[in-house]
Amino acid sequence: MYRRRFGLTCHPMPKNAMGKTYFDQQPGYQRLKKYFDQLIADPGLGILTANAGIGKTAAIRNLCNQLPRPNHLVLYLCDTTVSPVDLYRTLALELGIKPSHRRSQLWDDIKKTLVYMVDERGTSPIVIIDEAQHLSDKFLMDLSGFLNFAFDTRDLLTLWLVGLPGLTRRLKMHNHQALTTRKAAEVRLESLDRQAFTALIDFSLKSAGATQKLLAEPAIEQLFRTCKGVAREAAKILRAALQLAHEKDQNFVDEIIMEKAIDEIANTAGVL
């Protein structure tokens, strides 16, 4: 296993990166953190978009993980291709409610539970709906009414819709105007530039336990140009390169090893 050779305690750039293993120095993340904290203090609707593999789910997960419990309750939903009623039923189950088959009763039960959580238990609910680009127009049109509490005098729920950039374009349609007016924050994460990408690779290897430089500069350049600053693709290629170096009995990833790793991943995925 390559980790023993390179003195690593875990894989670099793990899917579950949080806290000390999460790279939080990219500009987009800092902007997201600002709005995330804002919506924790003053609940409302936030929109987070990015192309696939940029790290939008990891970013929002890292922020949610920092929230103190039991002051906050994070509810994560990602099955967004279901009907609106089924999505509300999933939310009800996450809240510990037996979901009613009648939509009106379902709404009422969820809202009463949220009010009780905030007013009686002092717990702030944060709902994350991932893969939000798949939400139906019917659900999005419905959502504005769901966010209306107490004759629209209170904002009790922090809701983040997380998805691909097409979500933003859909929300600009006239039939979603009511929901758009409730939007309190919108952030789009972009792929990393060369400087931030190099910092990510260096951070990821050090946080995994590396005590010396493991990649040659030409190898880092190859990696950046291939994955175009997309973290998910970089993680796959980096691990493949470390494994190949181990198999070649090398303690360093040079451009030859990196090129072979890029070819290996390309042949596997057929997309690079």
Coordinates of C-alpha atoms in Angstrom, one line a residue:
M1 CA 0.0 0.0 0.0
Y2 CA 1.4 3.4 -1.0
R3 CA 0.5 5.1 2.3
R4 CA 3.1 3.2 4.3
R5 CA 5.9 4.1 1.8
F6 CA 5.0 7.8 1.9
G7 CA 4.3 7.9 5.6
L8 CA 0.6 8.8 5.1
T9 CA -2.0 8.0 7.8
C10 CA -4.9 8.3 5.3
H11 CA -5.6 8.9 1.7
P12 CA -4.9 12.5 0.6
M13 CA -8.0 14.5 -0.4
P14 CA -10.5 12.1 1.3
K15 CA -14.2 12.3 0.4
N16 CA -15.0 12.8 4.1
A17 CA -12.6 15.7 4.6
M18 CA -13.8 17.9 7.5
G19 CA -12.2 20.1 10.0
K20 CA -8.4 19.7 10.0
T21 CA -8.4 17.7 6.8
Y22 CA -10.6 20.2 4.8
F23 CA -8.9 22.8 2.7
D24 CA -10.7 26.0 3.5
Q25 CA -8.4 28.6 1.9
Q26 CA -10.1 28.9 -1.5
P27 CA -11.8 32.3 -2.0
G28 CA -15.2 30.8 -2.9
Y29 CA -15.3 28.9 0.4
Q30 CA -14.6 32.0 2.4
R31 CA -17.5 33.8 0.7
L32 CA -19.8 30.8 1.4
K33 CA -18.8 30.8 5.0
K34 CA -19.7 34.4 5.3
Y35 CA -23.2 33.8 4.0
F36 CA -23.6 30.6 5.8
D37 CA -22.9 32.3 9.2
Q38 CA -25.2 35.1 8.1
L39 CA -28.1 32.6 7.6
I40 CA -27.4 30.8 10.8
A41 CA -27.8 34.1 12.7
D42 CA -30.7 35.3 10.5
P43 CA -32.5 32.3 8.9
G44 CA -33.4 32.3 5.3
L45 CA -32.9 30.7 1.9
G46 CA -29.4 30.2 0.4
I47 CA -28.4 28.9 -3.0
L48 CA -25.1 27.2 -3.6
T49 CA -24.1 26.1 -7.1
A50 CA -21.0 24.7 -8.7
N51 CA -20.0 22.4 -11.6
A52 CA -19.7 18.7 -10.8
G53 CA -16.6 17.8 -8.7
I54 CA -15.8 21.3 -7.5
G55 CA -16.7 20.4 -3.9
K56 CA -20.0 22.2 -3.1
T57 CA -21.3 19.3 -0.9
A58 CA -18.0 19.0 0.9
A59 CA -18.0 22.7 1.6
I60 CA -21.5 22.9 3.0
R61 CA -20.8 19.7 5.0
N62 CA -17.7 21.1 6.6
L63 CA -19.6 24.3 7.7
C64 CA -22.5 22.2 9.1
N65 CA -20.0 20.0 11.0
Q66 CA -18.8 23.1 12.9
L67 CA -22.2 24.0 14.3
P68 CA -22.7 23.3 18.0
R69 CA -25.1 20.6 19.0
P70 CA -27.9 20.6 20.3
N71 CA -28.3 24.2 19.4
H72 CA -28.5 23.3 15.7
L73 CA -30.1 20.4 13.9
V74 CA -28.8 19.7 10.4
L75 CA -31.1 17.7 8.0
Y76 CA -29.6 16.5 4.7
L77 CA -31.8 15.5 1.8
C78 CA -30.5 14.4 -1.6
D79 CA -33.2 12.2 -3.2
T80 CA -34.6 15.1 -5.3
T81 CA -36.2 13.2 -8.2
V82 CA -39.2 12.1 -6.1
S83 CA -42.5 13.9 -6.0
P84 CA -42.9 17.0 -3.8
V85 CA -45.0 15.1 -1.3
D86 CA -42.5 12.4 -1.0
L87 CA -39.7 15.0 -0.4
Y88 CA -41.8 16.5 2.5
R89 CA -42.4 13.0 3.8
T90 CA -38.6 12.4 3.9
L91 CA -38.2 15.7 5.8
A92 CA -40.9 14.7 8.2
L93 CA -39.1 11.4 8.9
E94 CA -35.8 13.2 9.5
L95 CA -37.7 15.3 12.1
G96 CA -39.1 12.2 13.8
I97 CA -42.6 12.8 12.5
K98 CA -44.9 10.1 11.3
P99 CA -45.7 11.4 7.8
S100 CA -49.3 12.0 6.9
H101 CA -50.6 10.9 3.5
R102 CA -52.4 14.2 3.2
R103 CA -50.2 17.1 2.0
S104 CA -52.0 19.7 4.1
Q105 CA -51.6 17.7 7.3
L106 CA -48.0 16.9 6.4
W107 CA -47.2 20.6 6.0
D108 CA -48.9 21.5 9.2
D109 CA -47.1 18.7 11.2
I110 CA -43.7 19.8 9.9
K111 CA -44.3 23.5 10.5
K112 CA -45.5 22.9 14.1
T113 CA -42.5 20.7 14.8
L114 CA -40.1 23.4 13.5
V115 CA -41.8 26.1 15.6
Y116 CA -41.6 23.8 18.6
M117 CA -37.9 23.2 18.0
V118 CA -37.1 26.9 17.8
D119 CA -39.4 28.2 20.5
E120 CA -39.4 25.4 23.1
R121 CA -36.1 23.6 22.6
G122 CA -34.0 26.5 21.4
T123 CA -32.8 24.4 18.4
S124 CA -32.2 26.0 15.0
P125 CA -33.0 23.8 12.1
I126 CA -30.8 23.8 9.0
V127 CA -32.0 21.9 5.9
I128 CA -29.7 21.1 3.1
I129 CA -31.3 19.9 -0.2
D130 CA -28.5 18.5 -2.4
E131 CA -28.8 17.7 -6.1
A132 CA -31.4 20.5 -6.1
Q133 CA -31.1 20.9 -9.9
H134 CA -33.4 17.9 -10.1
L135 CA -36.2 19.4 -8.0
S136 CA -39.4 19.6 -9.9
D137 CA -40.9 23.0 -10.8
K138 CA -43.9 22.0 -8.8
F139 CA -41.8 21.6 -5.6
L140 CA -40.0 24.9 -6.2
M141 CA -43.3 26.7 -6.7
D142 CA -44.6 25.0 -3.5
L143 CA -41.5 25.9 -1.5
S144 CA -42.2 29.6 -1.2
G145 CA -45.4 28.9 0.7
F146 CA -43.8 26.3 2.9
L147 CA -41.2 28.9 4.0
N148 CA -44.1 31.2 5.1
F149 CA -44.4 31.0 8.9
A150 CA -46.9 32.8 11.1
F151 CA -48.5 35.0 8.4
D152 CA -45.0 35.5 7.0
T153 CA -43.8 37.3 10.1
R154 CA -41.0 34.8 11.0
D155 CA -38.1 33.1 9.4
L156 CA -37.5 29.9 11.4
L157 CA -35.8 27.7 8.9
T158 CA -32.3 28.0 7.2
L159 CA -32.6 26.2 3.9
W160 CA -29.7 25.7 1.4
L161 CA -30.5 24.5 -2.1
V162 CA -27.3 22.9 -3.4
G163 CA -26.9 21.9 -7.1
L164 CA -25.4 22.4 -10.5
P165 CA -25.4 25.9 -12.1
G166 CA -28.6 25.1 -14.0
L167 CA -30.5 25.5 -10.8
T168 CA -29.8 29.3 -10.8
R169 CA -31.1 29.6 -14.4
R170 CA -34.3 27.8 -13.4
L171 CA -34.9 30.0 -10.4
K172 CA -34.8 33.0 -12.7
M173 CA -37.9 31.8 -14.5
H174 CA -41.0 33.9 -13.9
N175 CA -43.0 31.0 -12.3
H176 CA -40.3 30.9 -9.5
Q177 CA -40.3 34.6 -8.8
A178 CA -42.0 34.1 -5.4
L179 CA -39.3 31.8 -4.2
T180 CA -36.5 34.0 -5.6
T181 CA -37.7 37.0 -3.6
R182 CA -37.0 34.9 -0.5
K183 CA -33.4 34.3 -1.5
A184 CA -31.1 35.7 1.1
A185 CA -27.7 34.4 -0.2
E186 CA -26.3 33.0 -3.4
V187 CA -22.9 31.6 -3.9
R188 CA -21.2 29.9 -6.9
L189 CA -18.0 28.0 -6.3
E190 CA -15.5 27.9 -9.2
S191 CA -12.6 25.5 -10.0
L192 CA -9.3 26.4 -8.3
D193 CA -6.7 28.6 -10.0
R194 CA -3.1 27.4 -10.3
Q195 CA -2.0 29.0 -7.0
A196 CA -4.9 27.7 -5.0
F197 CA -4.6 24.3 -6.6
T198 CA -1.0 24.0 -5.6
A199 CA -1.9 25.0 -2.0
L200 CA -4.6 22.3 -2.0
I201 CA -2.2 19.6 -3.0
D202 CA 0.4 20.6 -0.5
F203 CA -2.2 20.9 2.3
S204 CA -3.8 17.5 1.4
L205 CA -0.5 15.6 1.5
K206 CA 0.6 17.3 4.7
S207 CA -2.7 16.7 6.5
A208 CA -2.5 13.0 5.4
G209 CA 0.9 12.8 7.2
A210 CA 3.5 13.7 4.5
T211 CA 6.7 15.2 6.0
Q212 CA 8.5 15.9 2.8
K213 CA 7.6 17.1 -0.8
L214 CA 6.2 14.1 -2.7
L215 CA 5.4 15.7 -6.1
A216 CA 7.7 17.4 -8.6
E217 CA 6.6 20.8 -9.8
P218 CA 6.2 19.5 -13.4
A219 CA 4.0 16.7 -12.0
I220 CA 1.8 19.3 -10.2
E221 CA 1.5 21.3 -13.4
Q222 CA 0.5 18.2 -15.3
L223 CA -2.1 17.4 -12.7
F224 CA -3.5 20.9 -12.7
R225 CA -3.8 21.1 -16.5
T226 CA -5.5 17.7 -16.7
C227 CA -8.1 18.2 -14.0
K228 CA -8.5 22.0 -14.7
G229 CA -8.6 22.8 -11.0
V230 CA -11.4 20.3 -10.2
A231 CA -10.7 18.7 -6.8
R232 CA -12.6 15.4 -7.4
E233 CA -10.6 14.6 -10.5
A234 CA -7.4 15.7 -8.9
A235 CA -8.0 13.3 -5.9
K236 CA -8.4 10.3 -8.2
I237 CA -5.3 11.1 -10.3
L238 CA -3.1 11.9 -7.2
R239 CA -3.9 8.6 -5.5
A240 CA -3.2 6.7 -8.8
A241 CA 0.1 8.5 -9.1
L242 CA 1.2 7.7 -5.5
Q243 CA 0.2 4.0 -6.1
L244 CA 2.2 3.8 -9.3
A245 CA 5.2 5.4 -7.7
H246 CA 5.0 2.8 -4.9
E247 CA 4.8 0.0 -7.5
K248 CA 7.9 1.5 -9.3
D249 CA 9.7 1.6 -5.9
Q250 CA 9.9 5.4 -6.1
N251 CA 9.6 7.7 -3.2
F252 CA 8.7 10.7 -5.4
V253 CA 6.1 11.4 -8.1
D254 CA 7.8 12.8 -11.2
E255 CA 6.2 13.8 -14.5
I256 CA 6.6 10.3 -16.0
I257 CA 4.6 8.7 -13.1
M258 CA 2.0 11.5 -13.2
E259 CA 1.5 11.0 -17.0
K260 CA 1.0 7.3 -16.5
A261 CA -1.5 8.0 -13.7
I262 CA -3.4 10.4 -15.9
D263 CA -3.6 7.8 -18.7
E264 CA -4.7 5.1 -16.2
I265 CA -7.6 7.2 -14.9
A266 CA -8.5 8.4 -18.4
N267 CA -8.7 4.8 -19.6
T268 CA -10.9 3.9 -16.6
A269 CA -13.3 6.8 -16.8
G270 CA -13.1 7.6 -20.5
V271 CA -13.6 11.3 -19.9
L272 CA -10.2 13.0 -19.2

